[in-house]
Tab-separated table of C-alpha atoms in Angstrom:
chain	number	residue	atom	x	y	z
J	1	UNK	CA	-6.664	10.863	32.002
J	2	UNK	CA	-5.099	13.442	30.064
J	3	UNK	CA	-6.525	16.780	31.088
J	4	UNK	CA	-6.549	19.654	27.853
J	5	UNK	CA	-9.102	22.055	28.561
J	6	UNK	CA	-11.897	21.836	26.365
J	7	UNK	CA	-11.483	18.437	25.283
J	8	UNK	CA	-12.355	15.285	27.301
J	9	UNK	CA	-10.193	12.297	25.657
J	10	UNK	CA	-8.400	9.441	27.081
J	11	UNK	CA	-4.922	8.911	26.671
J	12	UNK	CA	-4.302	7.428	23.197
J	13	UNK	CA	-1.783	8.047	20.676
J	14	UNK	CA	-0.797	7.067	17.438
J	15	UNK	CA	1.939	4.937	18.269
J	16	UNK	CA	5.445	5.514	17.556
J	17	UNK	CA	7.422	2.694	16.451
J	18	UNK	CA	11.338	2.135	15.206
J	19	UNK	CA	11.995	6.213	14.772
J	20	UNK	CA	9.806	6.448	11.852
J	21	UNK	CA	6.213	8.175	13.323
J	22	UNK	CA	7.963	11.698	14.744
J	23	UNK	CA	6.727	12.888	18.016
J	24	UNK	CA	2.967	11.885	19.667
J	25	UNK	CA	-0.331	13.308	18.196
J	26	UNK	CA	-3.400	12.839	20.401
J	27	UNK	CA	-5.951	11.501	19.168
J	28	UNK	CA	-9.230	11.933	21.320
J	29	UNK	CA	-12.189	9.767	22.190
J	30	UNK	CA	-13.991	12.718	22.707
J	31	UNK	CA	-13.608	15.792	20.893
J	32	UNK	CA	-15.230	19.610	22.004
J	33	UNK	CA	-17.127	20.560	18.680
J	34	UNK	CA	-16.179	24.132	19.071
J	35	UNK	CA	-12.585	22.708	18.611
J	36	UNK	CA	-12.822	20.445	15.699
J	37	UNK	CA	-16.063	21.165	13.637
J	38	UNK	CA	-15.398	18.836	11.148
J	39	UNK	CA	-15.495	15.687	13.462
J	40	UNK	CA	-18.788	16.561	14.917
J	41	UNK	CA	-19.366	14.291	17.940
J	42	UNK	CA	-18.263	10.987	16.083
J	43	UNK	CA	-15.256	9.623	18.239
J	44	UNK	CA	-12.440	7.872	16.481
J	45	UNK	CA	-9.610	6.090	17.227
J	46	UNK	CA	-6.309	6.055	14.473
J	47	UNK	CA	-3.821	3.694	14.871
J	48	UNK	CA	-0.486	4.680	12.288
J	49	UNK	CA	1.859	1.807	11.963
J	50	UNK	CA	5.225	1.647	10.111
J	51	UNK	CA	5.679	-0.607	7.539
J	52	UNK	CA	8.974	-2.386	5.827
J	53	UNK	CA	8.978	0.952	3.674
J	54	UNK	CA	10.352	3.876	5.317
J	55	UNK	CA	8.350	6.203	2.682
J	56	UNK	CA	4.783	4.587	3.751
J	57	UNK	CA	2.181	4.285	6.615
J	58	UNK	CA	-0.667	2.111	7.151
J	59	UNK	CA	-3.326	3.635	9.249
J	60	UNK	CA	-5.752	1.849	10.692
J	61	UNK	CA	-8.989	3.406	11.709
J	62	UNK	CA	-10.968	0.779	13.672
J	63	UNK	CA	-13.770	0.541	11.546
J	64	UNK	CA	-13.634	-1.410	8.277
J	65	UNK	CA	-12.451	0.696	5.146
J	66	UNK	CA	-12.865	-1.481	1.569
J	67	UNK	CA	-15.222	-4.349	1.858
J	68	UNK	CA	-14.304	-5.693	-1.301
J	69	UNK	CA	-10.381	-6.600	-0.763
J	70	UNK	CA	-8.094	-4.044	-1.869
J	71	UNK	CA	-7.752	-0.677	-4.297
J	72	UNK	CA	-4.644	0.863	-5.366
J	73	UNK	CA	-4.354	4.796	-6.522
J	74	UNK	CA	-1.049	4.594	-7.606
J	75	UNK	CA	-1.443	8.969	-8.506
J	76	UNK	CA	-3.796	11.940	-8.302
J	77	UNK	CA	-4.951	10.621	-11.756
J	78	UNK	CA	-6.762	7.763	-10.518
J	79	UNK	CA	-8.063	8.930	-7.371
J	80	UNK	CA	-11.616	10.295	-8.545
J	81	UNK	CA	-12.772	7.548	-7.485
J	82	UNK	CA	-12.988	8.360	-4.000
J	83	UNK	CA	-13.085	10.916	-2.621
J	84	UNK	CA	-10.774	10.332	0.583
J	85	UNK	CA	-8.302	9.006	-1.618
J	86	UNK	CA	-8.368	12.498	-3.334
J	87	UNK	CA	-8.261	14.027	0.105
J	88	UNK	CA	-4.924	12.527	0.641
J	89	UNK	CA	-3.713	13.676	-2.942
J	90	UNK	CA	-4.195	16.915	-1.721
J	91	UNK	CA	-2.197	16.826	1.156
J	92	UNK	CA	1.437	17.738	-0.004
J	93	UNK	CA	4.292	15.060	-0.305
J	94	UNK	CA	1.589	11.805	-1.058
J	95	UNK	CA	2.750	10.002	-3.947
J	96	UNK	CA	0.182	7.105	-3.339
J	97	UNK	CA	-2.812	5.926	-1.373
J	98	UNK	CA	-3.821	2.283	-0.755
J	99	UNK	CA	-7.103	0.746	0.843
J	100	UNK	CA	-7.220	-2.374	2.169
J	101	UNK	CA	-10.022	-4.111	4.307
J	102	UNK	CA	-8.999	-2.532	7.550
J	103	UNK	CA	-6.430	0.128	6.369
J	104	UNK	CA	-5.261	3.055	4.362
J	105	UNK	CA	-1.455	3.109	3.516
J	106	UNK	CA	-0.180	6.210	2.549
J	107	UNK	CA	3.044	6.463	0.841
J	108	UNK	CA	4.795	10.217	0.687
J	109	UNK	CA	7.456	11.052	-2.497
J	110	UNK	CA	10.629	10.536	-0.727
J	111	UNK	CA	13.144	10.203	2.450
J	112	UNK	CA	13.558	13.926	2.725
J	113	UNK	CA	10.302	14.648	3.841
J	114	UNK	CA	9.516	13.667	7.495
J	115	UNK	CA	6.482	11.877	8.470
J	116	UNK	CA	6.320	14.267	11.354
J	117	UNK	CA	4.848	16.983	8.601
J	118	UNK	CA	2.128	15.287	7.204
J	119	UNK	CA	1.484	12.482	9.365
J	120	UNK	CA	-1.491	14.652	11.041
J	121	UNK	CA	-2.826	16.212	8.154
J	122	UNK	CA	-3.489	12.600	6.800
J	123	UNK	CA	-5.284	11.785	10.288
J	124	UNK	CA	-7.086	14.690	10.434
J	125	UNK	CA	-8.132	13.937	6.491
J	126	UNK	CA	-9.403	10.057	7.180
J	127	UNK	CA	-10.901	11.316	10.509
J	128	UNK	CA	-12.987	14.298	8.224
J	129	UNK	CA	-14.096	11.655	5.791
J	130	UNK	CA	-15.785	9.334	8.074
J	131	UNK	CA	-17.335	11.810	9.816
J	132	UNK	CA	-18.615	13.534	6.589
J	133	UNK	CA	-20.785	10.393	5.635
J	134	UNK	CA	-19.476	10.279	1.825
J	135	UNK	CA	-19.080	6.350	0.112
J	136	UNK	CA	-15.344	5.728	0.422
J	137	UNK	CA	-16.100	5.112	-3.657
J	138	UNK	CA	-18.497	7.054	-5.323
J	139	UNK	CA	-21.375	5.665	-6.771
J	140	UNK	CA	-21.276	4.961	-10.768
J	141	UNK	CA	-16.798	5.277	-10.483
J	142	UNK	CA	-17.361	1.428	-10.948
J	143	UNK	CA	-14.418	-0.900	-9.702
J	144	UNK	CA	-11.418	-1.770	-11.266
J	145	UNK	CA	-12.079	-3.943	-14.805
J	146	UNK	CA	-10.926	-7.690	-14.214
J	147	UNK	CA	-9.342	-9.998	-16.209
J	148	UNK	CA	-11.347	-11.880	-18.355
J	149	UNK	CA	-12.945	-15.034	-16.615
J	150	UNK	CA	-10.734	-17.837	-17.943
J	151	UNK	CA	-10.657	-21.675	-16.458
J	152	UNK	CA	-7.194	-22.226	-14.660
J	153	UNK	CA	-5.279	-25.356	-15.158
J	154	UNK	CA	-4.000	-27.432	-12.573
J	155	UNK	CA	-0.673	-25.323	-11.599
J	156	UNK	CA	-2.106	-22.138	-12.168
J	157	UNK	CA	-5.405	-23.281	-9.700
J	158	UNK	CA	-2.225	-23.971	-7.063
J	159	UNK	CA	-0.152	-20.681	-7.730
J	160	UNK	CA	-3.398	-18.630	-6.805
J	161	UNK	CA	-3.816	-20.929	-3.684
J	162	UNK	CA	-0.082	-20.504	-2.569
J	163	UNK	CA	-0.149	-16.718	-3.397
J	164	UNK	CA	-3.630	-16.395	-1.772
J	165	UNK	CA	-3.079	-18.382	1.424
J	166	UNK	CA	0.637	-18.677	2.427
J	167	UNK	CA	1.792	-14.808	0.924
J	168	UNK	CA	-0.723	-12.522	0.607
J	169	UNK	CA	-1.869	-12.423	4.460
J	170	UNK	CA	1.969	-11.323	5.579
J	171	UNK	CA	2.161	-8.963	2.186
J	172	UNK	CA	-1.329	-7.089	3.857
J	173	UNK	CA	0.100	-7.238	7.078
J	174	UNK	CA	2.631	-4.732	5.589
J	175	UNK	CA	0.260	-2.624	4.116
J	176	UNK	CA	0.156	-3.905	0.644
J	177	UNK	CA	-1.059	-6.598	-1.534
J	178	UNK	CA	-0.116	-8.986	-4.043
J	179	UNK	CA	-1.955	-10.384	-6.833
J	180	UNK	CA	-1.400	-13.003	-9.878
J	181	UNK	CA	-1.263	-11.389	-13.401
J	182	UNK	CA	-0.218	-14.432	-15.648
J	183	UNK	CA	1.706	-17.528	-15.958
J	184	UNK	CA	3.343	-18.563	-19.080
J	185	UNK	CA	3.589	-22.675	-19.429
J	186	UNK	CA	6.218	-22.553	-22.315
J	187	UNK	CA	8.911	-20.162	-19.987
J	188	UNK	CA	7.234	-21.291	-16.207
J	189	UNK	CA	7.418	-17.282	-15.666
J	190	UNK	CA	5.143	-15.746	-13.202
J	191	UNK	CA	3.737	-12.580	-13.624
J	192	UNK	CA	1.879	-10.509	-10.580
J	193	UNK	CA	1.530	-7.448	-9.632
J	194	UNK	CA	2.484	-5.485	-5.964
J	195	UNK	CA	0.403	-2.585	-4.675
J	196	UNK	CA	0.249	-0.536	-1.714
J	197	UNK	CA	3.237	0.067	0.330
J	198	UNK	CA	5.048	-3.085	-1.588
J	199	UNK	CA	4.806	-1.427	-4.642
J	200	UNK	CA	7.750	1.147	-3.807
J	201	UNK	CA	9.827	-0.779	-1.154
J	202	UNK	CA	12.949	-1.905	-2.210
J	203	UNK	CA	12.726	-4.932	0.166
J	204	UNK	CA	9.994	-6.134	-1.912
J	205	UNK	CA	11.617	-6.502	-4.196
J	206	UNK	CA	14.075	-8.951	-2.724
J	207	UNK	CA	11.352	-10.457	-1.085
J	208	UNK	CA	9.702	-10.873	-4.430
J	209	UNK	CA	12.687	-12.988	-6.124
J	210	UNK	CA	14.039	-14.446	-2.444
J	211	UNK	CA	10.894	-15.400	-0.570
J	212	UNK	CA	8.090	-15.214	-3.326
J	213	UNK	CA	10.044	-16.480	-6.279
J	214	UNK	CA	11.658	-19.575	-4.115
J	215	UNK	CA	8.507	-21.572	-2.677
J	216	UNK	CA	6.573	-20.950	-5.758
J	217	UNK	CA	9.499	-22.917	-7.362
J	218	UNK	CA	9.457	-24.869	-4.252
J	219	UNK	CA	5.902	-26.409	-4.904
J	220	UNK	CA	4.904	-25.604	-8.490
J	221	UNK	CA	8.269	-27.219	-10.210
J	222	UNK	CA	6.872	-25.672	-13.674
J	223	UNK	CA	7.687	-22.108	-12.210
J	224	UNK	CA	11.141	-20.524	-13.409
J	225	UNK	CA	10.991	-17.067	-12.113
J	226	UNK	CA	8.406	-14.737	-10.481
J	227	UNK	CA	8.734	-10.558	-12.124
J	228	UNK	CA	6.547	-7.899	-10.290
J	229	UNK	CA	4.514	-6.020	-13.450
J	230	UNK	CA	4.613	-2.311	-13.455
J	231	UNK	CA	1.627	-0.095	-12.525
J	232	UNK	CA	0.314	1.039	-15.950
J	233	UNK	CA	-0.860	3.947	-14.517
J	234	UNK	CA	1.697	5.207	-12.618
J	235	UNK	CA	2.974	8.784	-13.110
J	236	UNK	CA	6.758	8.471	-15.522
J	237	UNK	CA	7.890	11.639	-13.399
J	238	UNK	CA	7.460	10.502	-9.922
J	239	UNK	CA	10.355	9.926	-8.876
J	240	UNK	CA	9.601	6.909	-6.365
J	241	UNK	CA	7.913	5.006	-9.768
J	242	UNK	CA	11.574	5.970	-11.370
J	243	UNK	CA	13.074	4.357	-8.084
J	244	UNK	CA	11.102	1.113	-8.460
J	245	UNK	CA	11.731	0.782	-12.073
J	246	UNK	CA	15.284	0.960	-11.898
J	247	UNK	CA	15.495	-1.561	-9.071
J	248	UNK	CA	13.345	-3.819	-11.204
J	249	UNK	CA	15.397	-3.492	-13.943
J	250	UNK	CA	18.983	-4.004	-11.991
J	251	UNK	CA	17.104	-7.534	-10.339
J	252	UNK	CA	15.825	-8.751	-13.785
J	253	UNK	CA	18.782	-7.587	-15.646
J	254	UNK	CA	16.840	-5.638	-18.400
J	255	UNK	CA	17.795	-1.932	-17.750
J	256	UNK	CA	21.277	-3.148	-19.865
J	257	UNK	CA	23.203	-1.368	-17.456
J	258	UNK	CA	24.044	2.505	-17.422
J	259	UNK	CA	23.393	4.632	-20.997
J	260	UNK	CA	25.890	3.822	-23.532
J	261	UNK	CA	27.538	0.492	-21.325
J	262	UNK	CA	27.130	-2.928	-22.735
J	263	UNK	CA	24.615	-5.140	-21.881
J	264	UNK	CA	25.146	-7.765	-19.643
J	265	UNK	CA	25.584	-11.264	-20.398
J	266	UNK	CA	22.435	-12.900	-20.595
J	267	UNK	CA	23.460	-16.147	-17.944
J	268	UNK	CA	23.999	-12.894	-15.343
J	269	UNK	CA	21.200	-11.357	-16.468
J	270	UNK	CA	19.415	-11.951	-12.748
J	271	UNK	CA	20.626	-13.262	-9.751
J	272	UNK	CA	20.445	-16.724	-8.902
C-alpha cells in the first residue's frame, strides 16, 4: 500500500508504455474529500494507453462511456454536445476528442507538447465528469444525422461485413474507428471515413491503402481503391487537419505536387 497522508489508495497508476505517458500519476481508489472536492467519494480507476499515434491517448475509465458505438468531435465547434467533450476542449493543447464504447481518445495539436503537461488535467477532467452526474450527451443535442436508409447490393452488403468484422475491432483497439461512406460500382472506389486517433496518424494512412485497401480488393474483386474522406467539420487552421490533408493528398496523388510544380503523371498518381 502506498501510504500519502490523507489519502487511502492502493497502488495504481496510469501505466506508462513505449516513452510516450511521462512520469506516474496516482490515481486513487480512495480519495480524502477535503483533498479533491470534485470527486466526492466516487472511486475511479483510469487506465491511459498509447496508441499508434504519438499525438493521441485513449483512456479508459472502467465504466462504459458511449452506448451507442462511437462519436467524433473533430474541434471545439462540435463539442456542445457534451459536455465532457467540451471539458477537454478547454484543457490547452486538445485538438480532438473521441468516445468510443469503453474509451475517450484524446488527441493534443502537435509533437512539441508533452503528454506529461496535460495528461492529468484530462484525468482529472473525465474523473470530474463522472462524478458530477451530467449525460455524457445532453439531452435534445440529438446524434449525428445518418445517411439515408438505402438497400445495399450484394458487394456493398459484404464491404460493410469485412469492414465491420475483420477491421473495425483492431481500428477501436487503437482508439479510433472506421466507417463506410460510399462505393461507386462504375470506378470500384471505396469511400469511408477514419475518426478518433486514426483520423490524424500518419500510419493510418498506410494502413488505409496497405492493409485496408488490399483485402477489400482481396475479397470484393469489384473494389479498385479504398480513399479516407475528410472530416467536413474539421477546423482549416489546425494544423494536425493541415498534416492529414497533405498526407492524403501525397498517397492519392491529388495535391499536384508543391505550388507552381507540374502535376504528376496520372499512372503515378498513387502508389501501387
Amino acid at each position: 500500500m502506498l501510504k500519502t497522508t490523507g489519502i487511502a489508495m492502493s497502488r495504481i497508476f496510469a501505466p506508462q508504455q513505449n516513452g510516450l505517458l511521462g512520469r506516474h500519476y496516482p490515481i486513487g481508489v480512495r480519495l480524502n474529500r477535503s483533498l479533491m472536492p470534485a470527486l466526492g467519494r466516487r472511486n475511479m480507476f483510469i487506465e491511459a494507453h498509447p496508441t499508434p499515434n504519438n499525438n493521441s491517448l485513449k483512456f479508459h475509465p472502467g465504466r462504459p462511456v458511449f452506448d451507442k458505438g462511437t462519436r467524433d468531435f473533430a474541434n471545439p465547434r462540435t463539442a456542445s454536445a457534451s459536455p465532457l467533450a467540451e471539458c477537454l476542449f478547454k484543457i490547452s493543447g486538445v485538438s480532438s476528442v473521441f468516445f468510443g464504447p469503453d474509451f475517450v481518445t484524446v488527441t493534443k495539436k502537435h509533437d512539441e507538447l508533452e503528454w506529461s503537461e496535460i495528461k492529468p488535467k484530462i484525468i482529472s477532467a473525465i474523473m470530474d465528469f463522472y462524478a458530477s452526474g451530467a449525460p455524457l450527451i445532453r439531452e435534445g443535442a440529438g446524434e449525428v444525422p445518418a445517411a439515408p436508409a438505402t438497400e445495399d447490393d450484394e458487394v456493398v452488403t459484404f464491404i460493410k461485413e469485412l469492414l465491420d468484422t475483420r477491421i473495425r475491432p483492431s481500428v477501436q483497439d487503437d482508439g479510433g474507428d472506421i466507417s463506410f461512406i460510399a462505393f461507386d460500382a462504375k470506378t470500384g472506389l471505396v469511400t469511408v471515413r477514419l475518426q478518433g486517433a486514426c483520423s490524424t496518424c500518419s500510419s493510418s494512412k498506410v494502413t488505409l491503402k496497405q492493409g485496408v485497401e488490399n483485402m477489400l480488393m482481396h475479397y470484393v474483386p469489384e473494389v479498385t481503391e479504398v480513399i479516407a474522406l475528410e472530416d467536413e467539420t474539421e477546423d482549416p487552421n489546425d494544423p494536425v487537419a493541415r498534416a492529414q490533408r497533405k498526407f492524403v493528398e501525397e498517397m492519392t496523388g491529388a495535391g499536384g505536387g508543391e505550388a507552381g510544380a507540374p502535376a504528376p503523371p496520372a499512372a503515378a498518381a498513387a502508389p501501387a
